[in-house]
Coordinates of C-alpha atoms in Angstrom, one line a residue:
M1 CA 27.4 -110.1 64.1
A2 CA 26.8 -106.7 65.6
T3 CA 27.8 -105.1 62.4
Q4 CA 25.4 -107.2 60.4
E5 CA 22.4 -106.2 62.6
A6 CA 23.2 -102.5 62.6
T7 CA 20.7 -100.0 61.1
P8 CA 21.2 -98.3 57.8
G9 CA 21.9 -95.1 59.6
S10 CA 24.7 -96.5 61.6
Q11 CA 26.2 -98.0 58.5
S12 CA 26.4 -94.7 56.8
D13 CA 28.0 -93.2 59.9
N14 CA 30.8 -95.9 60.0
S15 CA 31.5 -96.0 56.2
A16 CA 34.6 -93.9 56.7
L17 CA 36.3 -96.6 59.0
E18 CA 35.5 -100.2 57.7
L19 CA 36.7 -103.0 60.1
P20 CA 37.7 -106.6 58.8
S21 CA 35.2 -109.3 59.5
A22 CA 35.8 -112.4 61.6
R23 CA 35.9 -114.5 58.4
D24 CA 38.7 -112.3 56.9
I25 CA 40.8 -112.7 60.0
R26 CA 40.4 -116.5 60.0
D27 CA 41.4 -116.7 56.3
Y28 CA 44.5 -114.6 56.9
V29 CA 45.7 -116.7 59.8
L30 CA 45.2 -119.9 57.8
Q31 CA 47.2 -118.5 54.8
E32 CA 50.2 -117.5 57.0
A33 CA 50.3 -121.0 58.6
S34 CA 50.3 -122.7 55.2
L35 CA 53.2 -120.5 54.0
E36 CA 55.4 -121.2 57.1
A37 CA 54.8 -124.9 57.1
P38 CA 57.1 -125.9 54.1
S39 CA 60.1 -123.9 55.4
E40 CA 59.8 -125.5 58.8
A41 CA 59.6 -128.9 57.2
V42 CA 62.6 -128.3 55.1
S43 CA 64.7 -127.1 58.1
S44 CA 63.6 -130.2 60.0
V45 CA 64.6 -132.4 57.1
E46 CA 68.0 -130.8 56.8
A47 CA 68.6 -131.1 60.5
L48 CA 67.6 -134.8 60.3
S49 CA 69.8 -135.5 57.3
I50 CA 72.8 -133.8 58.9
S51 CA 72.4 -135.6 62.2
S52 CA 71.7 -138.9 60.5
S53 CA 74.8 -138.6 58.2
S54 CA 77.1 -137.8 61.2
E55 CA 75.6 -140.8 63.1
V56 CA 76.0 -143.2 60.2
D57 CA 79.6 -142.4 58.9
P58 CA 81.8 -140.6 61.5
A59 CA 85.1 -142.0 60.1
P60 CA 85.9 -139.2 57.6
S61 CA 85.8 -136.5 60.3
R62 CA 88.0 -138.5 62.6
K63 CA 90.5 -139.1 59.7
M64 CA 90.6 -135.4 59.0
E65 CA 91.3 -134.6 62.7
A66 CA 94.0 -137.2 62.8
A67 CA 95.7 -135.8 59.7
E68 CA 95.6 -132.3 61.1
G69 CA 97.1 -133.6 64.4
E70 CA 100.0 -135.3 62.5
E71 CA 100.8 -132.1 60.6
L72 CA 101.1 -130.2 63.8
L73 CA 103.4 -132.8 65.5
P74 CA 107.2 -132.1 65.1
P75 CA 109.3 -134.6 63.1
R76 CA 110.9 -137.5 65.0
L77 CA 114.6 -137.9 65.5
P78 CA 115.1 -140.8 63.1
E79 CA 113.3 -138.9 60.4
L80 CA 115.4 -135.8 61.0
F81 CA 118.7 -137.8 60.9
D82 CA 117.8 -139.7 57.7
T83 CA 116.8 -136.4 56.0
C84 CA 120.1 -134.7 57.0
Q85 CA 122.1 -137.7 55.8
R86 CA 120.3 -137.7 52.5
L87 CA 120.9 -134.0 52.0
L88 CA 124.6 -134.4 52.7
D89 CA 124.8 -137.2 50.2
E90 CA 123.1 -135.1 47.6
V91 CA 125.4 -132.1 48.1
E92 CA 128.5 -134.3 47.8
V93 CA 127.5 -135.9 44.5
V94 CA 125.7 -133.0 42.9
A95 CA 127.0 -131.8 39.5
E96 CA 126.2 -128.1 40.2
P97 CA 128.8 -125.8 41.7
T98 CA 128.8 -125.6 45.5
G99 CA 128.1 -121.9 45.5
S100 CA 124.8 -122.3 43.5
R101 CA 121.5 -121.4 45.1
A102 CA 120.0 -124.9 45.1
V103 CA 123.0 -126.4 46.8
Q104 CA 123.3 -123.7 49.4
E105 CA 119.6 -124.1 50.2
K106 CA 120.2 -127.8 50.9
V107 CA 123.2 -127.0 53.0
L108 CA 121.3 -124.5 55.1
K109 CA 118.3 -126.8 55.5
G110 CA 120.6 -129.7 56.6
L111 CA 122.3 -127.5 59.2
H112 CA 119.0 -126.4 60.5
L113 CA 117.7 -130.0 60.8
L114 CA 121.0 -131.1 62.4
K115 CA 120.6 -128.4 65.0
Q116 CA 117.2 -129.7 65.9
S117 CA 118.6 -133.2 66.1
A118 CA 121.3 -132.1 68.5
E119 CA 118.8 -130.4 70.7
M120 CA 116.6 -133.5 70.7
L121 CA 119.7 -135.6 71.7
V122 CA 120.3 -133.3 74.6
Q123 CA 116.7 -133.5 75.7
L124 CA 116.6 -137.3 75.4
D125 CA 120.0 -137.8 77.1
L126 CA 120.8 -140.8 74.9
F127 CA 124.6 -140.8 75.6
S128 CA 126.3 -140.6 78.9
H129 CA 130.0 -140.5 79.9
N130 CA 129.3 -143.2 82.5
E131 CA 128.4 -145.9 79.9
D132 CA 130.4 -148.0 77.5
L133 CA 129.9 -148.5 73.8
E134 CA 128.3 -151.9 74.4
E135 CA 125.6 -150.3 76.5
I136 CA 124.4 -148.1 73.7
A137 CA 121.6 -149.5 71.6
S138 CA 122.4 -150.5 68.0
S139 CA 119.8 -148.2 66.6
D140 CA 121.2 -145.2 68.6
L141 CA 124.8 -145.5 67.4
K142 CA 124.2 -143.5 64.3
Y143 CA 123.3 -140.4 66.3
L144 CA 126.9 -140.1 67.4
M145 CA 127.7 -138.9 63.9
V146 CA 125.6 -135.7 64.3
P147 CA 128.6 -133.4 65.1
A148 CA 130.6 -134.8 62.2
L149 CA 127.7 -134.2 59.8
Q150 CA 127.4 -130.6 61.1
G151 CA 131.1 -130.0 60.4
A152 CA 130.9 -131.5 56.9
L153 CA 127.9 -129.3 56.0
A154 CA 129.5 -126.2 57.5
L155 CA 132.5 -126.7 55.1
K156 CA 130.0 -126.7 52.2
R157 CA 128.7 -123.3 53.1
V158 CA 130.0 -120.6 50.7
N159 CA 130.4 -117.1 52.3
P160 CA 133.9 -115.5 51.7
S161 CA 133.3 -112.9 54.4
K162 CA 132.6 -115.6 57.1
R163 CA 134.8 -118.4 55.8
L164 CA 137.2 -118.2 58.8
D165 CA 134.2 -118.5 61.2
D166 CA 132.8 -121.4 59.3
L167 CA 136.2 -123.2 59.4
Q168 CA 136.5 -122.7 63.2
W169 CA 132.9 -123.8 63.8
A170 CA 133.5 -127.0 61.7
R171 CA 136.8 -127.7 63.4
E172 CA 135.1 -127.5 66.8
H173 CA 132.4 -130.0 65.8
F174 CA 134.9 -132.4 64.3
L175 CA 136.8 -132.4 67.5
I176 CA 133.6 -133.0 69.5
Y177 CA 132.9 -136.0 67.4
L178 CA 136.5 -137.4 67.7
T179 CA 136.4 -136.9 71.4
Q180 CA 133.2 -138.9 71.7
C181 CA 134.5 -141.7 69.6
Q182 CA 137.7 -141.8 71.6
H183 CA 135.7 -141.9 74.9
Y184 CA 133.7 -144.9 73.7
H185 CA 136.8 -146.6 72.1
V186 CA 135.2 -146.8 68.7
A187 CA 138.6 -147.0 67.0
E188 CA 142.3 -146.5 67.9
F189 CA 143.5 -143.1 66.7
E190 CA 145.4 -140.1 68.1
L191 CA 143.3 -137.0 68.9
P192 CA 144.7 -133.9 67.2
K193 CA 146.2 -131.3 69.6
T194 CA 144.0 -128.3 70.3
K195 CA 145.5 -124.8 70.2
N196 CA 144.1 -123.7 73.5
N197 CA 147.1 -125.1 75.4
S198 CA 150.2 -122.8 75.1
A199 CA 152.7 -125.5 75.6
E200 CA 151.2 -127.7 73.0
S201 CA 151.1 -124.7 70.6
N202 CA 154.8 -124.0 71.2
M203 CA 155.7 -127.6 70.5
A204 CA 153.7 -127.5 67.3
G205 CA 155.4 -124.3 66.3
S206 CA 158.9 -125.7 67.0
S207 CA 158.0 -128.9 65.0
M208 CA 156.9 -126.7 62.1
A209 CA 160.1 -124.6 62.3
H210 CA 162.3 -127.8 62.4
P211 CA 160.4 -130.5 60.6
N212 CA 161.4 -134.1 61.4
L213 CA 161.7 -136.3 58.5
V214 CA 160.8 -139.4 60.5
A215 CA 157.6 -137.8 61.7
M216 CA 156.7 -136.7 58.2
A217 CA 157.2 -140.2 56.9
S218 CA 155.0 -141.6 59.7
Q219 CA 152.3 -139.1 58.9
R220 CA 152.4 -140.0 55.3
Q221 CA 152.2 -143.7 56.1
A222 CA 149.2 -143.0 58.4
K223 CA 147.4 -141.2 55.7
I224 CA 147.9 -144.1 53.3
E225 CA 146.6 -146.6 55.8
R226 CA 143.5 -144.4 56.5
Y227 CA 142.8 -144.2 52.8
K228 CA 143.0 -147.9 52.4
Q229 CA 140.8 -148.5 55.4
K230 CA 138.3 -145.9 54.1
K231 CA 138.0 -147.7 50.8
E232 CA 137.5 -151.1 52.4
M233 CA 134.8 -149.7 54.8
E234 CA 133.0 -148.0 51.9
H235 CA 132.9 -151.4 50.1
R236 CA 131.6 -153.2 53.1
L237 CA 129.0 -150.5 53.8
S238 CA 127.7 -150.6 50.2
A239 CA 127.3 -154.4 50.6
M240 CA 125.3 -154.1 53.9
K241 CA 123.3 -151.0 53.1
A242 CA 120.4 -152.8 51.3
A243 CA 119.8 -155.3 54.1
V244 CA 119.9 -152.8 56.9
E245 CA 117.6 -150.3 55.2
S246 CA 115.1 -153.0 54.3
G247 CA 115.0 -154.2 57.9
E248 CA 116.1 -157.8 57.0
A249 CA 119.4 -157.6 58.9
D250 CA 119.6 -158.7 62.5
D251 CA 120.8 -156.6 65.4
E252 CA 124.4 -157.8 65.1
H253 CA 124.7 -156.7 61.5
V254 CA 122.9 -153.4 62.2
R255 CA 125.5 -152.7 64.9
E256 CA 128.4 -153.6 62.7
Y257 CA 126.9 -151.4 60.0
Y258 CA 126.7 -148.3 62.2
L259 CA 130.2 -148.9 63.7
L260 CA 131.7 -149.0 60.2
H261 CA 130.0 -145.6 59.6
L262 CA 131.5 -144.2 62.8
R263 CA 135.0 -145.4 61.9
R264 CA 134.7 -144.1 58.4
W265 CA 133.8 -140.6 59.7
I266 CA 136.7 -140.8 62.1
G267 CA 139.1 -140.9 59.1
I268 CA 137.1 -138.2 57.3
S269 CA 137.3 -135.9 60.4
L270 CA 141.1 -136.3 60.7
E271 CA 141.6 -135.4 57.1
E272 CA 139.3 -132.4 57.3
L273 CA 141.0 -131.1 60.4
D274 CA 144.4 -131.1 58.6
S275 CA 142.9 -129.2 55.6
I276 CA 141.1 -126.8 58.0
D277 CA 144.3 -126.0 59.8
Q278 CA 146.1 -125.2 56.6
E279 CA 143.3 -123.1 55.2
I280 CA 143.0 -121.1 58.5
K281 CA 146.7 -120.4 58.4
I282 CA 146.4 -119.1 54.8
L283 CA 143.5 -116.9 55.6
R284 CA 145.2 -115.4 58.6
E285 CA 148.3 -114.6 56.6
K286 CA 146.2 -113.1 53.9
D287 CA 144.5 -110.8 56.5
T288 CA 147.9 -109.8 57.9
S289 CA 149.2 -108.9 54.4
K290 CA 146.1 -106.8 53.7
E291 CA 146.6 -104.9 56.9
A292 CA 150.3 -104.3 56.1
S293 CA 149.4 -103.0 52.6
A294 CA 146.6 -100.7 53.8
P295 CA 147.0 -97.1 52.7
G296 CA 147.2 -95.8 56.2
S297 CA 150.1 -98.1 57.2
T298 CA 153.6 -96.8 56.7
P299 CA 156.0 -99.4 55.2
W300 CA 159.1 -100.3 57.3
S301 CA 162.2 -98.8 55.7
R302 CA 165.5 -100.6 56.4
P303 CA 168.4 -98.3 57.0
P304 CA 171.4 -98.7 54.6
M305 CA 174.1 -101.0 55.9
K306 CA 177.7 -99.8 56.3
P307 CA 180.4 -101.8 54.5
F308 CA 182.3 -104.2 56.8
I309 CA 184.9 -106.9 56.5
L310 CA 184.8 -110.3 58.1
T311 CA 188.0 -111.3 60.1
R312 CA 188.7 -114.0 62.5
N313 CA 189.2 -111.7 65.4
A314 CA 189.8 -108.0 66.2
A315 CA 193.6 -108.5 66.5
Q316 CA 193.8 -109.9 63.0
A317 CA 191.9 -106.9 61.7
K318 CA 194.3 -104.5 63.5
V319 CA 197.5 -106.2 62.3
F320 CA 196.6 -107.2 58.7
G321 CA 194.2 -104.4 58.1
A322 CA 191.2 -104.7 55.8
G323 CA 193.0 -106.5 53.0
Y324 CA 192.0 -103.7 50.6
P325 CA 193.7 -100.4 49.7
S326 CA 190.8 -98.6 51.4
L327 CA 187.3 -99.1 52.5
A328 CA 184.4 -97.9 50.5
S329 CA 183.3 -94.5 51.6
M330 CA 180.0 -94.3 49.6
T331 CA 177.6 -96.5 47.8
V332 CA 177.2 -96.8 44.0
N333 CA 174.1 -94.7 44.1
D334 CA 175.9 -91.9 45.9
W335 CA 178.8 -92.0 43.5
Y336 CA 176.5 -91.9 40.5
D337 CA 174.6 -88.9 42.0
Q338 CA 177.8 -87.1 42.7
H339 CA 179.2 -87.5 39.2
R340 CA 175.8 -86.7 37.6
K341 CA 175.7 -83.3 39.4
V342 CA 179.2 -82.3 38.0
G343 CA 178.4 -83.7 34.5
A344 CA 181.2 -86.2 34.6
L345 CA 179.2 -89.2 33.4
P346 CA 180.0 -90.9 30.0
D347 CA 176.7 -89.7 28.6
Q348 CA 177.3 -86.2 30.0
G349 CA 180.9 -85.8 28.8
I350 CA 182.8 -82.5 29.1
P351 CA 183.6 -81.0 25.6
K352 CA 187.3 -81.2 24.8
T353 CA 189.5 -78.5 23.4
T354 CA 190.9 -78.5 19.8
S355 CA 194.5 -79.3 20.8
E356 CA 193.4 -82.3 22.8
V357 CA 191.3 -83.5 19.9
R358 CA 194.3 -83.2 17.5
R359 CA 196.7 -84.8 20.0
G360 CA 194.3 -87.7 20.4
A361 CA 193.9 -88.2 16.6
Q362 CA 197.7 -88.1 16.1
Q363 CA 198.3 -90.8 18.7
H364 CA 195.6 -92.9 17.2
E365 CA 197.2 -92.7 13.7
E366 CA 200.6 -93.6 15.1
Q367 CA 199.2 -96.6 16.9
E368 CA 197.5 -97.9 13.7
Q369 CA 200.7 -97.4 11.7
K370 CA 202.8 -99.3 14.3
E371 CA 200.3 -102.2 14.2
E372 CA 200.5 -102.4 10.4
E373 CA 204.4 -102.5 10.5
D374 CA 204.4 -105.1 13.2
D375 CA 202.0 -107.1 11.0
E376 CA 204.4 -107.0 8.0
E377 CA 207.4 -108.1 10.0
A378 CA 205.4 -110.9 11.6
L379 CA 204.2 -112.0 8.1
Q380 CA 207.8 -112.1 6.8
R381 CA 209.0 -114.2 9.7
A382 CA 206.2 -116.6 9.2
R383 CA 207.0 -117.1 5.5
E384 CA 210.7 -117.7 6.2
W385 CA 209.8 -120.3 8.8
D386 CA 207.6 -122.1 6.4
D387 CA 210.4 -122.2 3.7
W388 CA 212.9 -123.6 6.3
K389 CA 210.5 -126.3 7.3
D390 CA 210.1 -127.4 3.7
T391 CA 213.9 -128.0 3.3
H392 CA 214.4 -129.3 6.8
P393 CA 212.0 -132.1 7.8
R394 CA 211.2 -132.9 11.4
G395 CA 214.2 -134.6 13.1
Y396 CA 216.7 -133.5 10.4
G397 CA 220.4 -133.3 11.7
N398 CA 219.8 -135.4 14.8
R399 CA 222.0 -138.4 13.8
Q400 CA 223.6 -139.0 17.1
N401 CA 221.4 -141.8 18.4
M402 CA 220.6 -143.5 15.1
G403 CA 223.3 -146.2 15.4

């Protein structure tokens, strides 16, 4: 208002600095407010829609959280055991060679999962030496086979540089399994002798040095019986497998199914221990032969034996002597070397003189002539004898006993 009532003189003075009017300020404020209103409305609508959607359907977010939680949880013991058993079955029936990459990956994965299963069994403390077989739950009997499965998969591992270590590790786990089964009286069998005890090892060595035919026959018969039992158990297991895996079998059949599995692995463990012991012996002998044939090792040279004569006693040797004109004073090689040095060998003959050659030729001619004369005389005698036999039949002139 003051600006409108100013005089023309004052307007000319303030023409350099022109200030906005009150109407311009009001229009500017209204324009800014109209521009900010749609953005605020949109943000409020988005917030409302987000909040309303979460309030209406919260199930998907909860499902996603549950799935993430399940992925983070470690696998359970039954799942680990079933996976290990499936891997072992695949490795045993696979058509590819055992040393292939795919088979070895399955073997290593199975050993890793079995290690986790063994650790879980220790944490859960499922088995105790103070309980009997009847006190173990039917569903827990299968976990007794974990050491046997470890030994079986260890034998499938192909690493020539560590083969001896793998065999010893597998043997140790097979013995652990057999010891557990013997403690719980799963089946009647004889536990193989360990090599830790010196007395037992000495007995085993003496039995190997002097084999007993009766013991060998009994071992053969035991192997035949184990083979027959193994085939019978495999037949029964195949008949019960479908019912047990589907959950239709009762507790009694489930228990019988797992007990058959335990007894089957007892026979497998005993057979594997025999083959492991034989392979360990071969590998150790191989290492010993390599060490003996190394370049740095000096071969043992046996001194030459002196000639000797066997007699009943010393007195007989003194009285009757050696029985030969003289004892040998050198070996054949020594005699050959001695004659070779002087050039007296047949292929190194000394040249003869002319007289010796003539004398030898003369003797040779006389000998041939004598043989020819002897031949003529013998031929004449033979002809005369044939003529006499023609005129004198057999028995001619013997008339004394003809009556």
